[in-house]
Amino acid sequence: MPPGPPHEEQHFSQTQLVRDAVAGAAGGLVLPFALAAGLAGVLGSNPPIVAAGLAVAAAGSIATALGGYLAARGEADHYAAERRREEEETVDYADRERWEVAAILHRYGVRGNALRLAVDSICADTRRWVDFMMRFELDLKEPEPQRAARSAAMTGIAHAAGGIVALVPYMAMDGVRDALGVSCAVAAIALAGLGWMKARGAGLPPLRGAIQTVGTGFAAAALAALVVQAAGG
């Protein structure tokens, strides 16, 4: 490789499982935290708050895991269907598909004899031909094997773990107000960390991601408190 800056080291990348864990934990933290904060204003003891929070965390964990599984399966099914269609079209409409390969390469500045040679090389192998069309015509990447099951498991577990983190102060302490204060501090730190990781993995300013995630969590908690107090009153 010619000398140059360490290009690979300039980017921070996250695996899909890490992204699933961050998203699941952030969602799982917000819902029980918001519910517990709302109930803390009308209940005088921690056990019912913990029970309600655990119920929300469990239900959210199952729903999140199922949603992640169905989304990943849907993505895999969509890719498989589109690939079958492309494979059929390379046989039934070979000339048109070759023209589409040429058109894509032409947009990247390939011209003349180089264009003809590139099209011949790509279309000489059916698998490579279809791979090219899937990537550059449809902008689709093949999903990782078993991603649906791994995604569902990771998001569900992370969602439940996030909910438990928000409820630990209510489990460990006696006073509702004291537990609420500690829970707010713990939630703020956890949400800031998760927002930081999520933004950094997406190539966005980490500080802005942390602030936005904390703001979202506490806005949800404030709304939950208002709803619970209105219902209780």
Short mmCIF file of C-alpha atoms in Angstrom, two decimals:
data_model
loop_
_atom_site.label_atom_id
_atom_site.label_comp_id
_atom_site.label_asym_id
_atom_site.label_seq_id
_atom_site.Cartn_x
_atom_site.Cartn_y
_atom_site.Cartn_z
CA MET A 1 0.00 0.00 0.00
CA PRO A 2 1.37 3.48 -0.84
CA PRO A 3 2.23 5.72 2.12
CA GLY A 4 -0.57 7.82 3.51
CA PRO A 5 -2.60 8.56 6.60
CA PRO A 6 -3.89 5.59 8.63
CA HIS A 7 -7.30 5.68 6.95
CA GLU A 8 -8.73 2.69 8.80
CA GLU A 9 -8.01 4.29 12.18
CA GLN A 10 -10.04 7.40 11.48
CA HIS A 11 -13.39 5.66 11.80
CA PHE A 12 -15.18 4.05 14.70
CA SER A 13 -17.36 1.11 13.69
CA GLN A 14 -19.82 -0.97 15.67
CA THR A 15 -21.01 -4.45 14.95
CA GLN A 16 -24.71 -5.05 14.47
CA LEU A 17 -24.91 -6.78 17.86
CA VAL A 18 -23.42 -3.75 19.59
CA ARG A 19 -25.92 -1.46 17.87
CA ASP A 20 -28.75 -3.80 18.88
CA ALA A 21 -27.51 -3.79 22.48
CA VAL A 22 -27.25 0.00 22.63
CA ALA A 23 -30.69 0.55 21.12
CA GLY A 24 -32.30 -2.11 23.31
CA ALA A 25 -30.72 -0.81 26.50
CA ALA A 26 -31.70 2.79 25.76
CA GLY A 27 -35.33 1.84 25.13
CA GLY A 28 -35.42 -0.48 28.10
CA LEU A 29 -34.01 2.17 30.40
CA VAL A 30 -36.41 4.94 29.41
CA LEU A 31 -39.74 3.13 29.87
CA PRO A 32 -39.32 1.75 33.42
CA PHE A 33 -37.50 4.92 34.50
CA ALA A 34 -40.33 7.11 33.22
CA LEU A 35 -43.01 4.92 34.81
CA ALA A 36 -41.18 4.73 38.14
CA ALA A 37 -40.66 8.49 38.16
CA GLY A 38 -44.36 9.01 37.56
CA LEU A 39 -45.44 6.54 40.22
CA ALA A 40 -42.98 8.01 42.72
CA GLY A 41 -45.15 11.11 42.87
CA VAL A 42 -48.28 9.26 43.98
CA LEU A 43 -47.05 6.14 45.79
CA GLY A 44 -45.47 6.08 49.21
CA SER A 45 -43.49 2.84 48.98
CA ASN A 46 -41.04 1.28 46.58
CA PRO A 47 -42.33 -2.32 46.16
CA PRO A 48 -45.33 -1.42 43.93
CA ILE A 49 -43.07 0.85 41.87
CA VAL A 50 -40.60 -2.00 41.40
CA ALA A 51 -43.39 -4.43 40.49
CA ALA A 52 -44.85 -2.07 37.89
CA GLY A 53 -41.40 -1.28 36.49
CA LEU A 54 -40.46 -4.94 36.19
CA ALA A 55 -43.74 -5.69 34.41
CA VAL A 56 -43.06 -2.91 31.91
CA ALA A 57 -39.46 -4.07 31.45
CA ALA A 58 -40.54 -7.68 30.85
CA ALA A 59 -43.29 -6.73 28.40
CA GLY A 60 -41.01 -4.30 26.60
CA SER A 61 -38.23 -6.88 26.41
CA ILE A 62 -40.50 -9.42 24.74
CA ALA A 63 -42.00 -6.86 22.36
CA THR A 64 -38.57 -5.47 21.44
CA ALA A 65 -37.09 -8.92 20.86
CA LEU A 66 -40.03 -9.97 18.69
CA GLY A 67 -39.88 -6.72 16.75
CA GLY A 68 -36.14 -7.13 16.17
CA TYR A 69 -36.61 -10.71 15.02
CA LEU A 70 -39.40 -9.86 12.60
CA ALA A 71 -37.50 -6.87 11.22
CA ALA A 72 -34.35 -8.93 10.63
CA ARG A 73 -36.32 -11.79 9.08
CA GLY A 74 -38.17 -9.34 6.87
CA GLU A 75 -34.88 -7.86 5.71
CA ALA A 76 -33.49 -11.32 4.95
CA ASP A 77 -36.65 -12.38 3.09
CA HIS A 78 -36.61 -9.15 1.07
CA TYR A 79 -32.99 -9.68 0.08
CA ALA A 80 -33.63 -13.30 -0.92
CA ALA A 81 -36.65 -12.33 -3.04
CA GLU A 82 -34.78 -9.55 -4.80
CA ARG A 83 -31.81 -11.82 -5.47
CA ARG A 84 -34.04 -14.49 -7.04
CA ARG A 85 -35.57 -11.82 -9.26
CA GLU A 86 -32.14 -10.59 -10.35
CA GLU A 87 -30.98 -14.14 -11.07
CA GLU A 88 -34.02 -14.72 -13.29
CA GLU A 89 -33.53 -11.43 -15.11
CA THR A 90 -29.89 -12.18 -15.95
CA VAL A 91 -31.24 -15.21 -17.84
CA ASP A 92 -34.48 -13.85 -19.29
CA TYR A 93 -33.28 -10.31 -20.04
CA ALA A 94 -29.53 -10.69 -20.31
CA ASP A 95 -29.02 -7.82 -22.78
CA ARG A 96 -30.97 -5.37 -20.66
CA GLU A 97 -29.12 -6.42 -17.52
CA ARG A 98 -25.78 -5.97 -19.27
CA TRP A 99 -26.91 -2.49 -20.33
CA GLU A 100 -27.78 -1.71 -16.71
CA VAL A 101 -24.30 -2.79 -15.60
CA ALA A 102 -22.82 -0.50 -18.24
CA ALA A 103 -25.07 2.37 -17.14
CA ILE A 104 -23.97 2.00 -13.51
CA LEU A 105 -20.29 1.94 -14.45
CA HIS A 106 -20.82 4.87 -16.79
CA ARG A 107 -22.04 6.95 -13.83
CA TYR A 108 -18.69 6.27 -12.16
CA GLY A 109 -16.79 7.58 -15.18
CA VAL A 110 -15.90 4.32 -16.94
CA ARG A 111 -15.90 4.90 -20.70
CA GLY A 112 -14.97 3.33 -24.02
CA ASN A 113 -13.03 0.09 -24.20
CA ALA A 114 -12.55 0.03 -20.43
CA LEU A 115 -16.33 0.03 -20.02
CA ARG A 116 -16.78 -2.87 -22.42
CA LEU A 117 -14.07 -4.91 -20.70
CA ALA A 118 -15.52 -4.19 -17.26
CA VAL A 119 -19.03 -5.24 -18.34
CA ASP A 120 -17.70 -8.43 -19.92
CA SER A 121 -15.72 -9.27 -16.80
CA ILE A 122 -18.64 -8.69 -14.42
CA CYS A 123 -21.16 -10.55 -16.56
CA ALA A 124 -18.88 -13.51 -17.21
CA ASP A 125 -19.75 -14.97 -13.81
CA THR A 126 -23.44 -15.12 -12.87
CA ARG A 127 -22.88 -14.88 -9.15
CA ARG A 128 -20.58 -11.89 -9.50
CA TRP A 129 -23.06 -10.32 -11.94
CA VAL A 130 -25.95 -10.69 -9.51
CA ASP A 131 -23.80 -9.50 -6.60
CA PHE A 132 -22.96 -6.37 -8.55
CA MET A 133 -26.62 -5.65 -9.35
CA MET A 134 -27.71 -6.24 -5.77
CA ARG A 135 -25.10 -3.85 -4.44
CA PHE A 136 -25.04 -1.08 -7.01
CA GLU A 137 -28.52 -1.18 -8.57
CA LEU A 138 -30.64 -2.07 -5.53
CA ASP A 139 -28.24 -0.92 -2.79
CA LEU A 140 -28.83 -4.13 -0.84
CA LYS A 141 -26.29 -6.06 1.21
CA GLU A 142 -26.71 -9.70 2.12
CA PRO A 143 -27.81 -10.00 5.76
CA GLU A 144 -25.57 -11.95 8.08
CA PRO A 145 -26.64 -15.57 8.69
CA GLN A 146 -28.61 -16.05 11.91
CA ARG A 147 -28.81 -12.29 12.33
CA ALA A 148 -32.53 -12.42 13.10
CA ALA A 149 -32.12 -14.70 16.12
CA ARG A 150 -29.03 -12.87 17.41
CA SER A 151 -30.66 -9.49 16.97
CA ALA A 152 -33.79 -10.57 18.82
CA ALA A 153 -31.83 -12.07 21.70
CA MET A 154 -29.50 -9.10 22.08
CA THR A 155 -32.18 -6.41 21.93
CA GLY A 156 -34.43 -8.31 24.31
CA ILE A 157 -31.69 -8.94 26.87
CA ALA A 158 -30.38 -5.38 26.63
CA HIS A 159 -33.90 -4.00 26.98
CA ALA A 160 -34.49 -5.99 30.16
CA ALA A 161 -31.08 -5.03 31.56
CA GLY A 162 -31.73 -1.35 30.92
CA GLY A 163 -35.03 -1.55 32.77
CA ILE A 164 -33.44 -3.25 35.76
CA VAL A 165 -30.74 -0.59 35.95
CA ALA A 166 -33.40 2.09 36.25
CA LEU A 167 -35.16 0.15 39.04
CA VAL A 168 -32.14 -0.84 41.15
CA PRO A 169 -32.38 2.27 43.38
CA TYR A 170 -36.01 1.42 44.21
CA MET A 171 -34.97 -2.14 45.02
CA ALA A 172 -32.02 -1.16 47.23
CA MET A 173 -33.46 1.85 49.07
CA ASP A 174 -36.42 2.43 51.36
CA GLY A 175 -37.39 6.04 50.74
CA VAL A 176 -39.24 6.80 47.52
CA ARG A 177 -37.81 10.31 47.15
CA ASP A 178 -34.25 9.16 47.79
CA ALA A 179 -34.64 6.30 45.35
CA LEU A 180 -36.06 8.70 42.75
CA GLY A 181 -33.05 10.98 43.06
CA VAL A 182 -30.57 8.15 42.73
CA SER A 183 -32.55 6.68 39.82
CA CYS A 184 -32.44 10.02 38.02
CA ALA A 185 -28.67 10.20 38.45
CA VAL A 186 -28.16 6.60 37.32
CA ALA A 187 -30.50 7.06 34.35
CA ALA A 188 -28.76 10.27 33.29
CA ILE A 189 -25.33 8.63 33.33
CA ALA A 190 -26.54 5.49 31.55
CA LEU A 191 -28.51 7.40 28.91
CA ALA A 192 -25.59 9.73 28.27
CA GLY A 193 -23.27 6.76 27.77
CA LEU A 194 -25.69 4.98 25.47
CA GLY A 195 -26.37 8.13 23.47
CA TRP A 196 -22.63 8.72 23.16
CA MET A 197 -22.05 5.20 21.84
CA LYS A 198 -25.00 5.33 19.46
CA ALA A 199 -23.98 8.67 17.97
CA ARG A 200 -20.33 7.68 17.68
CA GLY A 201 -21.24 4.45 15.92
CA ALA A 202 -23.37 6.43 13.45
CA GLY A 203 -20.57 8.93 12.76
CA LEU A 204 -22.41 11.79 14.54
CA PRO A 205 -21.11 14.13 17.26
CA PRO A 206 -21.07 11.96 20.41
CA LEU A 207 -21.80 14.83 22.80
CA ARG A 208 -24.90 15.82 20.88
CA GLY A 209 -26.07 12.21 20.89
CA ALA A 210 -25.57 11.98 24.64
CA ILE A 211 -27.50 15.20 25.29
CA GLN A 212 -30.35 14.21 23.00
CA THR A 213 -30.71 10.78 24.57
CA VAL A 214 -30.73 12.18 28.10
CA GLY A 215 -33.24 14.85 27.07
CA THR A 216 -35.52 12.25 25.50
CA GLY A 217 -35.43 10.04 28.59
CA PHE A 218 -36.19 12.82 31.03
CA ALA A 219 -38.90 14.28 28.78
CA ALA A 220 -40.58 10.86 28.79
CA ALA A 221 -40.25 10.67 32.57
CA ALA A 222 -41.78 14.14 33.01
CA LEU A 223 -44.69 13.24 30.73
CA ALA A 224 -45.24 9.96 32.59
CA ALA A 225 -45.26 11.81 35.91
CA LEU A 226 -47.88 14.25 34.65
CA VAL A 227 -50.08 11.46 33.28
CA VAL A 228 -49.86 9.37 36.49
CA GLN A 229 -50.54 12.36 38.73
CA ALA A 230 -53.48 13.45 36.57
CA ALA A 231 -54.92 9.93 36.65
CA GLY A 232 -54.36 9.67 40.39
CA GLY A 233 -55.90 13.03 41.06
#
